[in-house]
Coordinates of N, CA and C in Angstrom, one line a residue:
X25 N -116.1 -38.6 -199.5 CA -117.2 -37.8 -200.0 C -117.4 -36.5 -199.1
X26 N -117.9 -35.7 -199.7 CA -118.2 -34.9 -198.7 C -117.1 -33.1 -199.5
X27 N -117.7 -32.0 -198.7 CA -117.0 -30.8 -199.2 C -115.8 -31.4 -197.6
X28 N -114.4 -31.0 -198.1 CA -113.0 -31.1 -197.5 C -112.2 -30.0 -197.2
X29 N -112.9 -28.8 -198.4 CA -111.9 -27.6 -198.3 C -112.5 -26.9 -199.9
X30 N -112.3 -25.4 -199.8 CA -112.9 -24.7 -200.3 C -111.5 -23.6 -200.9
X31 N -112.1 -22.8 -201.6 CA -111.2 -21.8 -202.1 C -112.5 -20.5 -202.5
X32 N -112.5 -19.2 -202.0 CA -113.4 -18.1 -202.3 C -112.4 -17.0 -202.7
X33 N -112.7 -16.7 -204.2 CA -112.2 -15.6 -205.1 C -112.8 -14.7 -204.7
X34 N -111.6 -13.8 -204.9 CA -112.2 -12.2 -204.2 C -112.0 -11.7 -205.6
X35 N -113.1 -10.8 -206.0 CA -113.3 -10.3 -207.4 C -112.0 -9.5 -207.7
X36 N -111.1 -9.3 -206.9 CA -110.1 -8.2 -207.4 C -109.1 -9.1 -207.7
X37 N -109.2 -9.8 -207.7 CA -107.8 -11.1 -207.4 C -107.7 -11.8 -209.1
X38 N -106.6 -11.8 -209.9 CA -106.8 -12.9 -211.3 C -107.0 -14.0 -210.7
X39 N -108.3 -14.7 -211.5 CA -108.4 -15.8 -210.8 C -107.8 -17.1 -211.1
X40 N -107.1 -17.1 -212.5 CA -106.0 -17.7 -212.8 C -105.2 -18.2 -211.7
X41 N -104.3 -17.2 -211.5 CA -103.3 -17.1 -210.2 C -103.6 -17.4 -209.3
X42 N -104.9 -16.8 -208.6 CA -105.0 -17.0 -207.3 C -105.3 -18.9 -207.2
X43 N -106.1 -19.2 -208.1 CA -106.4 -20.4 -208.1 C -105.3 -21.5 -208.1
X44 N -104.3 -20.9 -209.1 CA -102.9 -21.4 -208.8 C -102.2 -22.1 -208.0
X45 N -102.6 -20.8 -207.3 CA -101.6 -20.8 -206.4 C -102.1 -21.4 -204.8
X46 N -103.7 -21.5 -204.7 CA -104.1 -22.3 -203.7 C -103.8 -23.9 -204.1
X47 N -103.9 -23.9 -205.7 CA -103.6 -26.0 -205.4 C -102.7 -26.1 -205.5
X48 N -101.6 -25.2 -205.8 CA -100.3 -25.9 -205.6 C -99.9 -25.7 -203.8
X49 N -101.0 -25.0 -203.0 CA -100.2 -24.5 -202.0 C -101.4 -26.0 -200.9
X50 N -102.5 -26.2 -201.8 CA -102.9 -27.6 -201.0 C -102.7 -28.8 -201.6
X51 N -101.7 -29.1 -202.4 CA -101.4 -29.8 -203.3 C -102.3 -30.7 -204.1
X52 N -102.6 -30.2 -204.8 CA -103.5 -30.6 -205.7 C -103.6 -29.7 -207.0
X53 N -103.9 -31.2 -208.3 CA -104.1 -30.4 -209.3 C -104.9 -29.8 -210.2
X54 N -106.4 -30.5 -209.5 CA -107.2 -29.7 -209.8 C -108.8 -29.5 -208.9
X55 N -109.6 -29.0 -209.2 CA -110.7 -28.8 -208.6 C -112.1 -29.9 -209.0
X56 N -112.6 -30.4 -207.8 CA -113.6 -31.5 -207.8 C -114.8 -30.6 -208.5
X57 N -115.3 -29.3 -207.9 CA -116.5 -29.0 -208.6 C -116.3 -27.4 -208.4
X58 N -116.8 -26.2 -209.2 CA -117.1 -25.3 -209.1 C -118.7 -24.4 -208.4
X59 N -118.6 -23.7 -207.8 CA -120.0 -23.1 -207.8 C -119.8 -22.0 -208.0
X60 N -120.1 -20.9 -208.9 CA -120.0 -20.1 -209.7 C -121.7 -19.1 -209.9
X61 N -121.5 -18.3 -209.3 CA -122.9 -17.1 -209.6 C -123.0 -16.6 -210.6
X62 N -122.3 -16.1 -211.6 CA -121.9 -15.5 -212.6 C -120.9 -16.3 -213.7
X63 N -121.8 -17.1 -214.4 CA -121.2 -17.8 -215.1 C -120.5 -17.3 -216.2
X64 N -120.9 -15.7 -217.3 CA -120.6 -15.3 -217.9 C -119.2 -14.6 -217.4
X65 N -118.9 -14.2 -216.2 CA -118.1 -13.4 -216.1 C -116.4 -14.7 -215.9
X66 N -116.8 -16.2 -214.9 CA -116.0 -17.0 -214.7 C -115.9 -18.3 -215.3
X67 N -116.8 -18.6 -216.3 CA -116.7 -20.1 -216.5 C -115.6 -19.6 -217.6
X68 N -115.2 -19.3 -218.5 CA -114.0 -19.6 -219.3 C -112.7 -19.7 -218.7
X69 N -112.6 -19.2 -217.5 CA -111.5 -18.9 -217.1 C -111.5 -19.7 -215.5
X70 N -112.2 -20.5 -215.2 CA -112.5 -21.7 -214.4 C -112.3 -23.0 -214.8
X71 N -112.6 -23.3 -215.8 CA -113.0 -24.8 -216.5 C -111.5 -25.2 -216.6
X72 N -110.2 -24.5 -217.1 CA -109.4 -24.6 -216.8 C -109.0 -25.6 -215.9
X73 N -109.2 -25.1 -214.7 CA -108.7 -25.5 -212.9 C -109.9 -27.2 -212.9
X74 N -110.7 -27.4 -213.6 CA -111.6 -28.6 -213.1 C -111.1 -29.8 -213.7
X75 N -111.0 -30.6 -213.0 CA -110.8 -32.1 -212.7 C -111.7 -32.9 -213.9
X76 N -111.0 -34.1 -214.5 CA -111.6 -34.6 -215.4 C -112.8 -34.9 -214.9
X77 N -114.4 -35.1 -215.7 CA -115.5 -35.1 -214.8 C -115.8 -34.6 -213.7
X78 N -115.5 -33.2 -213.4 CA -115.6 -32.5 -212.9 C -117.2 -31.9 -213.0
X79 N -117.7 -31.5 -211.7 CA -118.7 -30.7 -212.0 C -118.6 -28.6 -211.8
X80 N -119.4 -28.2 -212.6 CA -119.5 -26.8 -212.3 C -121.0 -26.3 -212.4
X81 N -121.5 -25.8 -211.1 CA -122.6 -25.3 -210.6 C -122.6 -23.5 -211.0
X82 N -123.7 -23.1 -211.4 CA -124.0 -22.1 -211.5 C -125.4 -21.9 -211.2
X83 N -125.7 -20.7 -210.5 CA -127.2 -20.4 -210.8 C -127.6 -18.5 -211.6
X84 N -126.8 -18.2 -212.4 CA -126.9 -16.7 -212.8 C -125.8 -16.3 -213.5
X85 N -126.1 -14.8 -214.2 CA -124.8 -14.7 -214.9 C -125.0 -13.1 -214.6
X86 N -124.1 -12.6 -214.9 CA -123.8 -11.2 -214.6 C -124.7 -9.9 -215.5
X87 N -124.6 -10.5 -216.3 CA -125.5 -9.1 -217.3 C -126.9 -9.9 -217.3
X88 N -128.0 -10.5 -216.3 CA -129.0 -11.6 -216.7 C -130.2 -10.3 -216.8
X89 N -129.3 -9.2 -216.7 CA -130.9 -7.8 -215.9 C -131.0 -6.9 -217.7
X90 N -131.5 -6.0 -217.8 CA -131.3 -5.1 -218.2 C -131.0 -3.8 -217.3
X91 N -131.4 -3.3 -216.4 CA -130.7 -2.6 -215.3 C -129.4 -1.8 -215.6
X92 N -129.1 -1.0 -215.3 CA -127.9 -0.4 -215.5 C -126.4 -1.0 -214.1
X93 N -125.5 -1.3 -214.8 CA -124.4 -1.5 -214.0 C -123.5 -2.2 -214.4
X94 N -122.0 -2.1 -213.3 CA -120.6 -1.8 -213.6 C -120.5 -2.8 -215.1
X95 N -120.0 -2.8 -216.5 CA -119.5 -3.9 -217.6 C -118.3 -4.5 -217.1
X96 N -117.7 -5.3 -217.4 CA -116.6 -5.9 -217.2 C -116.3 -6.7 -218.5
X97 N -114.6 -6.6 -218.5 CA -113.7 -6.6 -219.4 C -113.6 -8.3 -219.4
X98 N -113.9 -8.8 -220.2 CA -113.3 -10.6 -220.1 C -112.5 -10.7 -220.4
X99 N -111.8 -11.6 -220.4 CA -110.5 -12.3 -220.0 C -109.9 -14.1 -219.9
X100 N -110.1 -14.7 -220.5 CA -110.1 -16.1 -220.7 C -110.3 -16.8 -221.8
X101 N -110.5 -18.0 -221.8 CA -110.9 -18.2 -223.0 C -111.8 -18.7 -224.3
X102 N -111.5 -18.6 -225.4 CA -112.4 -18.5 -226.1 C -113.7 -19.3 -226.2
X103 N -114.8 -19.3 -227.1 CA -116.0 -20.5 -226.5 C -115.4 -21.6 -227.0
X104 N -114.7 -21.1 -228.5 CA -114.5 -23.1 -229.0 C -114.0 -23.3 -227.9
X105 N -112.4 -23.1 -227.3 CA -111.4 -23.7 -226.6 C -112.2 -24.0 -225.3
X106 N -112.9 -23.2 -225.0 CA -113.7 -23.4 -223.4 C -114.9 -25.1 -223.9
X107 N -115.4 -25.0 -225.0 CA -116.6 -26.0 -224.8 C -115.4 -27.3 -225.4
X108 N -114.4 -27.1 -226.1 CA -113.5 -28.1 -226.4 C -113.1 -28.9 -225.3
X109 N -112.8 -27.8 -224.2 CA -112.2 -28.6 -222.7 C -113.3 -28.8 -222.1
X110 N -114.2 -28.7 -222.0 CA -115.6 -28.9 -221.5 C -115.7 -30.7 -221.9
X111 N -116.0 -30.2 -223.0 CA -116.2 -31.9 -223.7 C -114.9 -33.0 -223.5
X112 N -113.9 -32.4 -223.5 CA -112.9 -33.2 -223.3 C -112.3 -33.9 -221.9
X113 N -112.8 -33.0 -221.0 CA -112.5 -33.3 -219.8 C -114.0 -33.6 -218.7
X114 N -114.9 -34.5 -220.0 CA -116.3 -34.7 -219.0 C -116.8 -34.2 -218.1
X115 N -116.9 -32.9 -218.2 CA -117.6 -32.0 -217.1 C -118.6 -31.9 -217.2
X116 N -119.7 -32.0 -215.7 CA -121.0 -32.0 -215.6 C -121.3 -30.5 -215.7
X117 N -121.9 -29.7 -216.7 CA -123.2 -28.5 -216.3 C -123.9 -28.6 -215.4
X118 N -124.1 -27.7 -214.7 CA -125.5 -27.8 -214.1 C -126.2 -26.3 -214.1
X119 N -126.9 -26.4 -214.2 CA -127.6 -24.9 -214.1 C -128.8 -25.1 -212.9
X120 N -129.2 -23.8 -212.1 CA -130.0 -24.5 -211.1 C -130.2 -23.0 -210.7
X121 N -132.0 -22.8 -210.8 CA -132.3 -21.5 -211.2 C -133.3 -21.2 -210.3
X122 N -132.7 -20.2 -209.7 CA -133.5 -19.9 -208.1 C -135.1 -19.3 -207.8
X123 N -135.0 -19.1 -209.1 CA -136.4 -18.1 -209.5 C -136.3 -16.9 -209.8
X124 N -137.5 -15.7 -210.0 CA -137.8 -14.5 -209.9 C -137.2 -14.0 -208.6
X125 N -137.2 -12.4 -208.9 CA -137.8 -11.8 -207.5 C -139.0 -12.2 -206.6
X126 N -139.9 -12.0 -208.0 CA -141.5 -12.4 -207.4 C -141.7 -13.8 -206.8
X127 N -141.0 -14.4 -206.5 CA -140.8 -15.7 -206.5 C -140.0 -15.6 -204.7
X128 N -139.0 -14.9 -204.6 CA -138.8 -14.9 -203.8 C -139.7 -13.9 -202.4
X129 N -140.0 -12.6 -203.0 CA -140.8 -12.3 -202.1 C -142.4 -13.0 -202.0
X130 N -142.6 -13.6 -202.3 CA -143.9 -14.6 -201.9 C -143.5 -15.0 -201.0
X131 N -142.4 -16.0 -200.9 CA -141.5 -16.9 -200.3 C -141.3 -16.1 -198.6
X132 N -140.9 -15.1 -198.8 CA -140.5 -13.8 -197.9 C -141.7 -13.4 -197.3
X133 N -142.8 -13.2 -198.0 CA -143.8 -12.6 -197.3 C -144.6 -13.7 -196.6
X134 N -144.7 -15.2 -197.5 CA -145.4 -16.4 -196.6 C -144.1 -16.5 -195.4
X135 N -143.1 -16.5 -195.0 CA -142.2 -16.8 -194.4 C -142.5 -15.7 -193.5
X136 N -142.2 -14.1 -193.3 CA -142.7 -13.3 -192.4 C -144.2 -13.5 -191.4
X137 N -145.4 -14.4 -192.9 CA -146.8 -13.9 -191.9 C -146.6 -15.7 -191.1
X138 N -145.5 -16.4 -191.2 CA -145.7 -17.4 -190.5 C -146.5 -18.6 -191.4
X139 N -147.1 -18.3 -192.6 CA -147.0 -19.8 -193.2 C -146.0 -20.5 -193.7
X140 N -145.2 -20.2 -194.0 CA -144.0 -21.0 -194.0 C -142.8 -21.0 -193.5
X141 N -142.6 -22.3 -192.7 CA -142.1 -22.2 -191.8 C -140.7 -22.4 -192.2
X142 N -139.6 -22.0 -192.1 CA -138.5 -22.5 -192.0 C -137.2 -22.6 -191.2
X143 N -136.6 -23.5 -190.8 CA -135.6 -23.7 -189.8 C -134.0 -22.7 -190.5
X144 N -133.9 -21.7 -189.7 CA -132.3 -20.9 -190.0 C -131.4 -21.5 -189.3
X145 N -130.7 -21.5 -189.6 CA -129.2 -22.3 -189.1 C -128.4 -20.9 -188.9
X146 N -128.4 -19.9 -189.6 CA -127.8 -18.7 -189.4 C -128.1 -17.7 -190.7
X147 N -127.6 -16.6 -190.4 CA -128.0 -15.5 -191.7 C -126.2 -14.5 -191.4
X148 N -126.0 -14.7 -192.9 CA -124.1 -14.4 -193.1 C -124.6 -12.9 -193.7
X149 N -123.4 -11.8 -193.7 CA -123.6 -11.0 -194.7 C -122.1 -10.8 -195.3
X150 N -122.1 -9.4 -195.8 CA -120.9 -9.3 -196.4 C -119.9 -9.1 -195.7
X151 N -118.8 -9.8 -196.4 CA -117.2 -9.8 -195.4 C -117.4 -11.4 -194.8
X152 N -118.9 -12.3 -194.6 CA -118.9 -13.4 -194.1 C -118.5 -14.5 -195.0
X153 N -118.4 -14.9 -196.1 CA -118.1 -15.6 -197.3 C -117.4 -16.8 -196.7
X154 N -116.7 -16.7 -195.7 CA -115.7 -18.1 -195.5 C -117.0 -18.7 -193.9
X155 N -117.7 -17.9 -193.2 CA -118.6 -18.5 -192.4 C -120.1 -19.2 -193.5
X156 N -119.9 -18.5 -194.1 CA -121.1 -18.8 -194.9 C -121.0 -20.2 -195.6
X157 N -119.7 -20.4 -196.0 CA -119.7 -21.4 -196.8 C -119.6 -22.9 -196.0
X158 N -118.8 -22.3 -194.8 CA -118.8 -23.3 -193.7 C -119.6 -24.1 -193.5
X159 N -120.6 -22.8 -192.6 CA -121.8 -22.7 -192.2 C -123.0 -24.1 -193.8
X160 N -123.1 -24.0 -194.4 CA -123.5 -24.1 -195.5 C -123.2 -26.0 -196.2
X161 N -121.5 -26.1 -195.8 CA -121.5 -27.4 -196.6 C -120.5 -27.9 -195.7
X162 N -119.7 -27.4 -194.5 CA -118.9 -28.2 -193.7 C -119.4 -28.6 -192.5
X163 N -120.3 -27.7 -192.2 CA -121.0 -27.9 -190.5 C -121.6 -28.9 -190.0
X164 N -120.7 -30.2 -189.5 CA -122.0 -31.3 -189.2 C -123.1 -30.8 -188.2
X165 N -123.3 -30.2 -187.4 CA -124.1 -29.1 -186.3 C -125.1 -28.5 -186.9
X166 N -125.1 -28.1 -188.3 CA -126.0 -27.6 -189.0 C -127.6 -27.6 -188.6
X167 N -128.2 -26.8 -188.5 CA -129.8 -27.1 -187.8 C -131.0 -26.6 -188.5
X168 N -130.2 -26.0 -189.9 CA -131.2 -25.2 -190.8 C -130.9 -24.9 -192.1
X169 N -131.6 -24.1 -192.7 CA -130.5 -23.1 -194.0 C -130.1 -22.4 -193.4
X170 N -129.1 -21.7 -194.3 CA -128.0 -21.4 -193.9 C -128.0 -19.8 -195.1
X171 N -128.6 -18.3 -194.9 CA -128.9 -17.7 -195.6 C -127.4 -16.6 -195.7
X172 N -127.2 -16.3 -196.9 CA -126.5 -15.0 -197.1 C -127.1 -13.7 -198.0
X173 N -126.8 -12.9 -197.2 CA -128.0 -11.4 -197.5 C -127.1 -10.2 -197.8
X174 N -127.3 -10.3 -198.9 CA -126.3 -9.1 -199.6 C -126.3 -7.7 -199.0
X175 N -127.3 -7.9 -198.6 CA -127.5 -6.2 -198.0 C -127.2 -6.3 -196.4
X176 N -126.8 -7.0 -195.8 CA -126.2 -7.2 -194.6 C -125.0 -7.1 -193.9
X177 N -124.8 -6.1 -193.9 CA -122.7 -5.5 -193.2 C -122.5 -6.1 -192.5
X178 N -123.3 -7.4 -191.6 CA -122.8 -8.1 -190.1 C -123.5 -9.1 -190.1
X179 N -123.2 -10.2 -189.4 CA -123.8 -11.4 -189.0 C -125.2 -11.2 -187.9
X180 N -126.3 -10.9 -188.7 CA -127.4 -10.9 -187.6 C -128.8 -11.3 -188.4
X181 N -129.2 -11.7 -187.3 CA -131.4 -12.1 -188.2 C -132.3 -10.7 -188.2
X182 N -132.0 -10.8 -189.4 CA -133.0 -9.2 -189.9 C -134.5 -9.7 -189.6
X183 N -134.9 -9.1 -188.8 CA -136.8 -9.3 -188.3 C -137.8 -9.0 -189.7
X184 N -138.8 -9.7 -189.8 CA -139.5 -9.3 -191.0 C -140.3 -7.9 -190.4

C-alpha cells in the first residue's frame, strides 16, 4: 500500500510516449491511479496507461473559466472508445472539487489573521513538481500540508 513511485508529465512531452516509456523503463504495465488537474485536456489519452480497476483523480479541467487563454489541440481518444475502456477496465472516477476562489481567499485571509490555524510541512513552487509530490505522498517525516503555489519561482514561505 502506499504511493511507491510516481511519473510527472511535462506538458511539452506526448504523453503517450513518455508514459511508455517510463513503464516499460520501471517495468510495469500499467498505472495504479492517475491524478490529473485538467481532465479535459488528459483523461482520453491517460485511461489508456490505467490498470484494470484503476483509479483516476481529478480536481479541474482546462477551459473551467471563461477568461481568455492559450486553446489546445486534442489528441486521443474518442468519448465512446474512452468511456468503453473506462467501463471495461473498472475504473474508479473521482472528481474532488477544491472550491471557488472566494472560497479560498476566506481560507487565506482566516489563515493570515491567525484563525485558522494550519500546520505547513513546506510550500513548493515552479520547477518543484518532483519535491512537491514527494513532499506530499512519500515523506514519512511529513509534519503538515504540503502547499504548491503557482506563482512561486523558488522554494520559500510567502508571509501573509
Amino acid at each position: 500500500r502506499g504511493l511507491h513511485r510516481y511519473c510527472v508529465l511535462d506538458r511539452q512531452q506526448n504523453p503517450a510516449q513518455a508514459l511508455a516509456t517510463y513503464l516499460d523503463a520501471q517495468g510495469l504495465r500499467a498505472f495504479d491511479a492517475v491524478i490529473d488537474p485538467f481532465m479535459d485536456i488528459y483523461l482520453r489519452k491517460l485511461v489508456p496507461f490505467l490498470r484494470r480497476g484503476g483509479k483516476y483523480i481529478t480536481c479541474g479541467v482546462f477551459e473551467q473559466f471563461s477568461r481568455p487563454h492559450e486553446p489546445f489541440q486534442y489528441h486521443g481518444l474518442s468519448l465512446d472508445e474512452m468511456f468503453s475502456l473506462i467501463i471495461r477496465k473498472s475504473i474508479h472516477m473521482i472528481g474532488n472539487n477544491l472550491g471557488e476562489q472566494a472560497d479560498l481567499e476566506r481560507a487565506l485571509a482566516d489563515y493570515c489573521a491567525g484563525r485558522l490555524p494550519v500546520a505547513l510541512d513546506s510550500v513548493h513552487g515552479n520547477g518543484q513538481l518532483d519535491s512537491f509530490v514527494h513532499r506530499s505522498y512519500l515523506a514519512p517525516d511529513r509534519t503538515g500540508k504540503v502547499v504548491f503555489d503557482y506563482h512561486l519561482p523558488t522554494l520559500e514561505k510567502r508571509a501573509c
